[in-house]
mmCIF file of C-alpha atoms and ligand atoms in Angstrom:
data_model
loop_
_atom_site.group_PDB
_atom_site.id
_atom_site.type_symbol
_atom_site.label_atom_id
_atom_site.label_comp_id
_atom_site.label_asym_id
_atom_site.label_seq_id
_atom_site.Cartn_x
_atom_site.Cartn_y
_atom_site.Cartn_z
ATOM 1 C CA MET M 1 118.257 83.852 100.293
ATOM 2 C CA LYS M 2 120.984 84.992 97.927
ATOM 3 C CA LYS M 3 120.557 81.624 96.269
ATOM 4 C CA VAL M 4 117.232 82.772 94.798
ATOM 5 C CA GLU M 5 118.896 85.537 92.824
ATOM 6 C CA LEU M 6 121.514 83.206 91.451
ATOM 7 C CA ASN M 7 118.977 80.585 90.415
ATOM 8 C CA LEU M 8 116.835 83.157 88.661
ATOM 9 C CA LEU M 9 119.693 84.559 86.636
ATOM 10 C CA ASP M 10 121.120 81.125 85.821
ATOM 11 C CA ASN M 11 117.702 79.870 84.771
ATOM 12 C CA ALA M 12 117.063 82.977 82.689
ATOM 13 C CA VAL M 13 120.370 82.525 80.868
ATOM 14 C CA ASP M 14 119.618 78.814 80.361
ATOM 15 C CA SER M 15 116.273 79.720 78.802
ATOM 16 C CA LEU M 16 117.898 82.303 76.562
ATOM 17 C CA ASN M 17 120.447 79.768 75.353
ATOM 18 C CA GLU M 18 117.708 77.157 74.809
ATOM 19 C CA ALA M 19 115.674 79.711 72.851
ATOM 20 C CA LEU M 20 118.664 80.470 70.628
ATOM 21 C CA SER M 21 119.470 76.793 70.186
ATOM 22 C CA LYS M 22 115.897 76.052 69.056
ATOM 23 C CA TYR M 23 116.029 79.037 66.769
ATOM 24 C CA GLN M 24 119.129 77.523 65.177
ATOM 25 C CA GLN M 25 117.303 74.212 64.650
ATOM 26 C CA GLY M 26 114.400 76.124 63.128
ATOM 27 C CA ASN M 27 116.762 77.848 60.732
ATOM 28 C CA ASP M 28 118.241 74.469 59.839
ATOM 29 C CA GLY M 29 114.830 73.317 58.636
ATOM 30 C CA ASP M 30 113.142 71.873 61.733
ATOM 31 C CA LEU M 31 110.138 74.195 61.739
ATOM 32 C CA LYS M 32 108.629 72.822 64.938
ATOM 33 C CA ALA M 33 111.707 74.055 66.766
ATOM 34 C CA PHE M 34 110.550 77.658 66.299
ATOM 35 C CA LYS M 35 107.621 76.913 68.556
ATOM 36 C CA PHE M 36 109.961 75.839 71.357
ATOM 37 C CA SER M 37 112.129 78.845 70.723
ATOM 38 C CA VAL M 38 109.150 81.096 71.444
ATOM 39 C CA LEU M 39 108.322 79.174 74.615
ATOM 40 C CA HIS M 40 111.905 79.424 75.881
ATOM 41 C CA PHE M 41 112.054 83.105 75.053
ATOM 42 C CA SER M 42 108.856 83.622 76.988
ATOM 43 C CA HIS M 43 110.383 81.829 79.956
ATOM 44 C CA PHE M 44 113.515 83.893 79.663
ATOM 45 C CA PHE M 45 111.622 87.193 79.833
ATOM 46 C CA GLU M 46 109.652 86.065 82.835
ATOM 47 C CA LEU M 47 112.726 84.918 84.750
ATOM 48 C CA ILE M 48 114.861 87.910 83.925
ATOM 49 C CA LEU M 49 112.088 90.289 85.015
ATOM 50 C CA LYS M 50 111.791 88.443 88.320
ATOM 51 C CA TYR M 51 115.546 88.508 88.683
ATOM 52 C CA TYR M 52 115.518 92.253 88.277
ATOM 53 C CA VAL M 53 112.848 92.578 90.963
ATOM 54 C CA SER M 54 114.938 90.352 93.247
ATOM 55 C CA LEU M 55 117.819 92.829 93.029
ATOM 56 C CA SER M 56 115.771 95.186 95.202
ATOM 57 C CA HIS M 57 115.010 92.433 97.684
ATOM 58 C CA GLU M 58 114.972 88.670 97.236
ATOM 59 C CA LEU M 59 111.664 88.286 99.064
ATOM 60 C CA LEU M 60 109.861 90.578 96.628
ATOM 61 C CA ILE M 61 109.593 87.771 94.117
ATOM 62 C CA TYR M 62 106.914 86.274 96.407
ATOM 63 C CA LYS M 63 103.292 87.356 96.164
ATOM 64 C CA ASN M 64 103.240 87.677 99.947
ATOM 65 C CA PRO M 65 106.705 88.514 101.274
ATOM 66 C CA PHE M 66 105.259 88.546 104.827
ATOM 67 C CA SER M 67 104.075 84.965 104.717
ATOM 68 C CA LYS M 68 104.873 82.682 107.640
ATOM 69 C CA LYS M 69 105.584 79.882 105.220
ATOM 70 C CA ILE M 70 107.574 81.720 102.601
ATOM 71 C CA SER M 71 108.771 78.575 100.848
ATOM 72 C CA LYS M 72 105.136 77.712 100.070
ATOM 73 C CA GLU M 73 104.270 81.172 98.744
ATOM 74 C CA ASN M 74 103.547 81.680 95.060
ATOM 75 C CA THR M 75 105.984 83.848 93.186
ATOM 76 C CA ILE M 76 104.916 86.968 91.292
ATOM 77 C CA GLY M 77 103.922 86.932 87.629
ATOM 78 C CA ILE M 78 105.326 88.863 84.707
ATOM 79 C CA TRP M 79 102.897 91.817 85.058
ATOM 80 C CA ASP M 80 103.564 92.093 88.796
ATOM 81 C CA ALA M 81 107.257 92.282 87.980
ATOM 82 C CA VAL M 82 106.702 94.943 85.317
ATOM 83 C CA GLN M 83 104.476 96.966 87.659
ATOM 84 C CA PHE M 84 107.048 96.737 90.455
ATOM 85 C CA LEU M 85 109.803 97.993 88.174
ATOM 86 C CA LYS M 86 107.538 100.816 87.003
ATOM 87 C CA ASN M 87 106.792 101.739 90.620
ATOM 88 C CA GLU M 88 110.538 101.751 91.214
ATOM 89 C CA GLY M 89 110.829 104.443 88.546
ATOM 90 C CA HIS M 90 111.939 102.417 85.532
ATOM 91 C CA GLU M 91 110.353 103.499 82.306
ATOM 92 C CA PHE M 92 108.843 101.060 79.871
ATOM 93 C CA ASP M 93 107.687 102.557 76.617
ATOM 94 C CA ARG M 94 104.460 101.585 74.921
ATOM 95 C CA GLU M 95 106.237 99.470 72.322
ATOM 96 C CA PHE M 96 107.913 97.326 74.940
ATOM 97 C CA MET M 97 104.596 96.764 76.695
ATOM 98 C CA ASP M 98 102.899 95.934 73.401
ATOM 99 C CA ASP M 99 105.643 93.473 72.516
ATOM 100 C CA LEU M 100 105.451 91.843 75.901
ATOM 101 C CA LYS M 101 101.657 91.474 75.687
ATOM 102 C CA TRP M 102 101.944 90.244 72.152
ATOM 103 C CA PHE M 103 104.366 87.457 72.878
ATOM 104 C CA LYS M 104 102.555 86.379 76.034
ATOM 105 C CA GLU M 105 99.520 85.902 73.813
ATOM 106 C CA LEU M 106 101.536 83.992 71.265
ATOM 107 C CA ARG M 107 102.933 81.796 74.001
ATOM 108 C CA ASN M 108 99.408 81.077 75.275
ATOM 109 C CA ASN M 109 98.288 80.213 71.769
ATOM 110 C CA ILE M 110 101.174 77.818 71.432
ATOM 111 C CA GLU M 111 100.393 76.198 74.767
ATOM 112 C CA HIS M 112 96.660 75.864 74.362
ATOM 113 C CA HIS M 113 95.932 75.607 70.680
ATOM 114 C CA GLU M 114 97.294 73.972 67.644
ATOM 115 C CA PHE M 115 100.288 75.865 66.473
ATOM 116 C CA SER M 116 100.917 76.636 62.843
ATOM 117 C CA LEU M 117 103.217 79.304 61.522
ATOM 118 C CA ASP M 118 104.918 79.683 58.185
ATOM 119 C CA VAL M 119 108.674 80.212 58.278
ATOM 120 C CA ASP M 120 108.612 83.869 57.344
ATOM 121 C CA LEU M 121 106.086 84.650 60.007
ATOM 122 C CA ALA M 122 108.032 82.615 62.564
ATOM 123 C CA LYS M 123 111.157 84.582 61.767
ATOM 124 C CA LYS M 124 109.319 87.852 62.003
ATOM 125 C CA VAL M 125 107.960 86.716 65.345
ATOM 126 C CA LEU M 126 111.415 85.937 66.656
ATOM 127 C CA GLY M 127 112.826 89.133 65.195
ATOM 128 C CA ARG M 128 110.253 91.015 67.210
ATOM 129 C CA LEU M 129 111.161 89.049 70.304
ATOM 130 C CA MET M 130 114.750 90.089 69.776
ATOM 131 C CA GLN M 131 113.616 93.658 69.368
ATOM 132 C CA THR M 132 111.876 93.372 72.699
ATOM 133 C CA PHE M 133 114.986 91.832 74.175
ATOM 134 C CA ASN M 134 117.190 94.649 72.897
ATOM 135 C CA GLU M 135 114.851 97.116 74.491
ATOM 136 C CA PHE M 136 114.974 95.047 77.627
ATOM 137 C CA ASP M 137 118.750 94.759 77.691
ATOM 138 C CA SER M 138 119.117 98.504 77.522
ATOM 139 C CA ILE M 139 116.787 98.854 80.489
ATOM 140 C CA LEU M 140 118.674 96.293 82.548
ATOM 141 C CA GLY M 141 122.088 97.678 81.707
ATOM 142 C CA GLU M 142 123.965 96.031 84.555
ATOM 143 C CA VAL M 143 123.080 92.491 83.476
ATOM 144 C CA ASP M 144 125.231 91.919 80.405
ATOM 145 C CA LEU M 145 123.216 89.030 79.013
ATOM 146 C CA LYS M 146 124.904 89.034 75.643
ATOM 147 C CA SER M 147 128.161 88.056 77.318
ATOM 148 C CA LYS M 148 126.398 85.075 78.922
ATOM 149 C CA VAL M 149 125.215 83.570 75.667
ATOM 150 C CA THR M 150 126.979 80.283 74.852
ATOM 151 C CA SER M 151 129.690 80.954 72.277
ATOM 152 C CA GLU M 152 128.324 78.425 69.733
ATOM 153 C CA LEU M 153 125.007 80.291 69.858
ATOM 154 C CA MET M 154 126.484 83.748 69.363
ATOM 155 C CA GLU M 155 125.851 83.409 65.640
ATOM 156 C CA GLN M 156 122.139 82.819 66.282
ATOM 157 C CA PHE M 157 122.113 85.767 68.609
ATOM 158 C CA ASP M 158 123.577 87.888 65.807
ATOM 159 C CA ILE M 159 121.112 86.512 63.249
ATOM 160 C CA LEU M 160 118.298 87.681 65.472
ATOM 161 C CA ALA M 161 120.036 90.979 66.068
ATOM 162 C CA ASP M 162 120.257 91.261 62.296
ATOM 163 C CA GLU M 163 116.520 90.743 62.104
ATOM 164 C CA TYR M 164 116.329 93.782 64.321
ATOM 165 C CA LYS M 165 118.826 95.605 62.133
ATOM 166 C CA ALA M 166 116.820 94.562 59.082
ATOM 167 C CA ASN M 167 113.776 96.297 60.574
ATOM 168 C CA VAL M 168 115.872 99.410 61.097
ATOM 169 C CA ARG M 169 117.138 99.231 57.505
ATOM 170 C CA ARG M 170 113.556 98.951 56.274
ATOM 171 C CA ALA M 171 112.629 102.048 58.287
ATOM 172 C CA VAL M 172 115.599 103.946 56.834
ATOM 173 C CA GLU M 173 114.461 103.019 53.314
ATOM 174 C CA GLN M 174 110.912 104.116 54.065
ATOM 175 C CA ALA M 175 112.222 107.394 55.472
ATOM 176 C CA LYS M 176 114.288 107.969 52.318
ATOM 177 C CA GLU M 177 111.269 107.352 50.098
ATOM 178 C CA ALA M 178 109.251 109.802 52.171
ATOM 179 C CA GLY M 179 111.952 112.474 51.884
ATOM 180 C CA GLY M 180 114.512 111.245 54.387
ATOM 181 C CA LEU M 181 117.202 113.269 56.086
ATOM 182 C CA GLU M 182 120.917 112.909 56.577
ATOM 183 C CA GLU M 183 122.011 109.865 58.517
ATOM 184 C CA ASP M 184 123.242 111.813 61.524
ATOM 185 C CA TYR M 185 119.731 112.856 62.516
ATOM 186 C CA TYR M 186 118.714 110.760 65.490
ATOM 187 C CA CYS M 187 115.170 110.000 66.542
ATOM 188 C CA SER M 188 114.639 111.107 70.118
ATOM 189 C CA GLY M 189 112.107 108.317 70.580
ATOM 190 C CA CYS M 190 114.142 105.271 69.579
ATOM 191 C CA ASP M 191 117.671 106.667 69.097
ATOM 192 C CA GLN M 192 117.869 105.309 65.562
ATOM 193 C CA ALA M 193 119.747 107.303 62.944
ATOM 194 C CA GLY M 194 118.360 108.037 59.499
ATOM 195 C CA THR M 195 114.813 106.872 60.215
ATOM 196 C CA LEU M 196 113.315 110.373 60.160
ATOM 197 C CA SER M 197 111.519 112.056 57.302
ATOM 198 C CA LEU M 198 110.263 115.616 57.144
ATOM 199 C CA LYS M 199 106.828 116.607 55.916
ATOM 200 C CA ASN M 200 104.972 119.883 56.464
ATOM 201 C CA GLY M 201 107.280 120.914 59.291
ATOM 202 C CA MET M 202 106.916 117.611 61.150
ATOM 203 C CA TYR M 203 109.597 114.981 61.561
ATOM 204 C CA ILE M 204 108.260 111.449 61.591
ATOM 205 C CA CYS M 205 110.301 108.394 62.608
ATOM 206 C CA HIS M 206 109.578 105.415 60.354
ATOM 207 C CA PHE M 207 110.904 103.030 62.968
ATOM 208 C CA CYS M 208 109.039 103.970 66.157
ATOM 209 C CA GLY M 209 106.476 106.472 64.879
ATOM 210 C CA GLU M 210 107.719 109.355 67.039
ATOM 211 C CA GLU M 211 106.741 112.807 65.746
ATOM 212 C CA SER M 212 108.568 116.038 66.392
ATOM 213 C CA VAL M 213 108.183 119.603 65.055
ATOM 214 C CA GLU M 214 110.875 121.294 62.975
ATOM 215 C CA VAL M 215 112.835 124.068 64.670
ATOM 216 C CA ASP M 216 115.789 126.163 63.448
ATOM 217 C CA CYS M 217 119.056 126.451 65.347
ATOM 218 C CA CYS M 218 119.438 130.147 66.307
ATOM 219 C CA VAL M 219 123.169 130.071 65.518
ATOM 220 C CA CYS M 220 123.650 128.112 62.287
ATOM 221 C CA GLY M 221 120.054 128.315 61.054
ATOM 222 C CA VAL M 222 119.857 124.619 60.202
ATOM 223 C CA SER M 223 116.537 123.006 61.063
ATOM 224 C CA PHE M 224 116.304 120.011 63.401
ATOM 225 C CA PRO M 225 113.649 118.012 65.212
ATOM 226 C CA LYS M 226 112.806 120.092 68.292
ATOM 227 C CA ASP M 227 113.715 117.306 70.734
ATOM 228 C CA GLU M 228 117.302 117.337 69.476
ATOM 229 C CA LEU M 229 117.846 120.984 70.301
ATOM 230 C CA MET M 230 118.568 122.689 73.580
ATOM 231 C CA VAL M 231 116.837 125.842 74.742
ATOM 232 C CA TRP M 232 119.400 128.619 74.333
ATOM 233 C CA ASN M 233 117.555 131.670 75.475
ATOM 234 C CA ASP M 234 114.043 131.831 76.864
ATOM 235 C CA ASP M 235 114.098 135.268 78.568
ATOM 236 C CA SER M 236 111.039 136.212 76.627
ATOM 237 C CA GLU M 237 108.393 133.525 76.414
ATOM 238 C CA GLN M 238 107.307 134.403 72.884
ATOM 239 C CA TYR M 239 110.856 134.123 71.539
ATOM 240 C CA VAL M 240 112.400 130.889 72.715
ATOM 241 C CA ASP M 241 115.687 130.285 70.914
ATOM 242 C CA TYR M 242 117.010 126.805 70.291
ATOM 243 C CA ILE M 243 120.571 125.748 69.605
ATOM 244 C CA CYS M 244 121.891 122.590 67.962
ATOM 245 C CA GLN M 245 124.381 120.321 69.715
ATOM 246 C CA GLY M 246 127.157 121.179 67.240
ATOM 247 C CA CYS M 247 126.858 124.937 67.778
ATOM 248 C CA GLU M 248 126.447 124.499 71.517
ATOM 249 C CA SER M 249 129.674 122.536 71.939
ATOM 250 C CA ARG M 250 131.535 124.975 69.660
ATOM 251 C CA ILE M 251 130.444 127.906 71.809
ATOM 252 C CA GLN M 252 131.288 126.076 75.037
ATOM 253 C CA ASN M 253 134.816 125.399 73.762
ATOM 254 C CA MET M 254 135.502 128.968 72.640
HETATM 255 ZN ZN1 ZN Z 301 112.148 106.582 66.309
HETATM 256 ZN ZN1 ZN Z 302 123.510 125.133 64.984
#
């Protein structure tokens, strides 16, 4: 049965490479290629999710692992796979789920209706897919998919990653306009730096929308988003003290 795992991963990587190759063609002016890029990406997500389920047990990719004729059993779908991974204790944030739903819908539209997208929208679409993939890659961890991308397609991979970076840059600009903070403030929701702005004692991330209240470090007095601080002293419930990471590590090293 080990063969199943191998096929799933190989097929997932093939789909990823196909998706990137079609993306390249789309960028070179063949707009129809974007459509196939989306379809291949969709395939890739489905296969890689199943692959991840199969790491727990190969038979779990079947709807009925107890079947007497296992080779004739249907395999699980994308939402079964997601639910299984959730039940296993993996966390999927709302954005990931939204992205996944969104592109499944797009894929269905492509398959069942006439497909028309302008270039900018198509690029945005694929940028979002990449965003989803980045999220995904960080969840998988042990599967280093980036290293499996064909070397000629690495550039396309980076273009899409740039699309992701471009979204981050946009969020940083928005944060600056709204009274942004120094670049070394990280959002606890998405781990991006410089995407937070402060208004009326609330930090808001312009990338993921995470909100966090402002709290002062009890040592240096600098204010931070609460999620970034550690509780320093909570002997008395009314007076919880928080400490920033800088002060904490300085004290630990004294
Ligand atoms: Zn964020
Ligand atoms: Zn401090």
